[in-house]
């Protein structure tokens, strides 16, 4: 590192020799040597990951420090000797007027670029005319991105170390009651998603409201404790999964995908997808779901087509297509996406019993979905609920005795965490009650470094108070 930095200082000494401070290096062999030193700094021996230490958003008259925003902290830049991969994580709202408005719960795909040095320079390089970089004497990188509508994003990048990754510090989760919701929740059919943007939680379920079978969405403001709801007369069977996509709430049902305003104010748009595949009735019965960008992936759970199939729905084109095939049938296996890889956990192989429970972890690269890696959890789970938190994936799941046809005699809740940096799984202890033997987790989400779980007894068909517990992760 010292040798590389000394080379960079030499570059600056040579290039700053003229009055304008930008005199070119005129020795081509020396320039090649200094560029090689810069590439070594950028990429190490193969590839090197950098993080954002400082981020500034400029638009109009606004200059906004967004360095500590969750949707900046989760960004990574991976350099090789010729390419840059910008793992954006959650997108930034570029037309914001303050740091809060710049937050967005919208997980997007990585972007890949080649880069080249500017003429006669060994410290300045670019991906295109809108993305320029300069290596500093202290070894950091200053990046200047020209975004949409004269907006600029100014970043300082530093090498990402092992200490910068999210780690599992709390191996025993201590839960306390956060709030209750009054609802007739079905057994493992509830949808739940957390919004870091405004510190809120959305919960969805089907029930009998206003003398109709209806879809009900509840929004809980974690800061004020207030609950708002929207009820739509629509019956989409039981199972639901929820996502936040480009400032909309998406609810994946068995026959439709419904899109709601985040404040639940407008009329939702319901997109039927059951008719897009010949012979298919509904999407799935007990399925998982994950999103990246404008794509929603629906994992298994289908009883009319191959239940090992993963489908993909694009919210822009509204196309619903087959995407990949898992090594085995899956029902109740939830999933998430980190850095262009789809992770699928647990589930069962049979429907309608949703048995026997499995402990598999399937890792599917979205660019090469036929290449699937299989790992194992330490515990089998019939149904899982999966959420990502930076490089970590938290898995809450239920293992039950009996089945969904004849009934349950016992249910147990399990919580684990998977680290995508080293592909390791750890089971976490918890203190959630199970006095009746059938109390269990019905859904899970993560907001602001806390895990929230809907937890309770069995489905009675009548509205009752369900407890939502919270536990600090680290």
Phi, psi and omega in degrees: 000318181298318180298319180296316181295322177297323177296320180294323177296321178298319177303311182296322180297316180290314187285345181258015187286335183274173181296324182275000175074013183219039178290134184288155172281124188259358179259110187294322179291322177294321179296317178300320180294319181289324176294322177298322177294322178294317179297322176298319177296317184290317193244353184065215180278341182217289175216157186219138182260134178240152177240167178270120176263336179213136180220131181229130179252125179242122175211126183061235179267004186262134169235112193240127175277113181244021186302323185265002178296141180301329181274010169246320179300329183275002179282148173221148171240124178249119181257136164248192181286346181226347189230160174231129171249118178263104177272094189290335188064236178273138186291158176260139175276102191287337181270021182289157175251353176206173185297324180296317180292338180284346179287147179203127177273073185215097185280125186241165183285153173297154176243139184242136181221153164266160178224157178214150179286147175289158186307127176063023180236147175244002180239339181254131179212170184211154172268324174198185184294343182260357184226104182240153183223153173215128177282132181265164181297333180275004177091358176276173178237133172256123181246139178234114182248126173270113184261204184288146172053053177059021177275140178241143174240116183252121187235146167246125183251140176227155180302139178271124181257173180298331180288343182277345179278150175296136181231164180267103180260331182256102182272354179225106184279127179257110185266143171230155181289126180265313178192174176236155172233141178264112186199161173259079185281137176280163176294124183036040175243003183281144173258149182203136176211143178257145179244110177288336183302312182236019177054061181221167178229136174252138177229135180231148175197164173264147179194180181258103182229145179053039178063025179215153168291126191222160170261127183241129177246128178244132174246125180248119175278113185288339180280318182259341183083000182284150178238130173239159182213161173222131181242128181237131180287093182201132179246116182238041185059207194260311196287140180216145170229145186237146179215156174250117186227114173050053177064030172224154174263122180251129178246114180271114179254182180285337181237341184220166164241122185255137182244124183244152167293148182296332178267007178058036185263324186265180177281125181292154176256124182252123182251112178287134179235355183293336184271357186281341178245126184302133175079002183263132174247111182080167178280295183203168179263307179226101194226171172248171182202148179210159181226152167209126184060230180262013181256133174248125180257130179248121191256114171058204173080359185269133181258004177250337174234179183307116182287003172267000185279138169256127177255155177234130176243129178259124185288343179274312182271343185062022177277135179241110189227159173288137185246313184202168177234124178289160178296340181210161177300147178217133169234136176075015180264112181271170188207167171208171182234133172224127176051050173069021174235137179263126182248124183241131188237133168060218182094188182228170185252354186231146175228142011269004184289336186054053179217163344281159181291146181239160180239018186284151168239114177260131178244116186241110174296129184291335179279334180225072189290354176276348180261096186248127176264140181241124175236183182228145166273166178278353183223136172285142178221129178291319181226137180235156174230123194232131177219144180266148174218097188056239181272358181260148173239122178262136182238119170251135184211167182233133170245130184230152172264138188096200180205177185284350180269308184268347180108166182257144172252344179198141175225139179230141180259140177230148177227135178218173178219138180242127180263116183283350178288316182240008177055048178244146181243137176228136173276137179253141175280155178209166183241029177295136183287154174208061185292327182273347183089348179234008172288138184200171175288132179252343172187168184209148171211171180231130176221126172052051176066021175234141174265134176241135179230136167279129189218138177177196185272215186265166178288124179255348184086353181242148176299138177209168181278118175258136181271140171247119182260154177232150176214137177285133185279312181220000000 
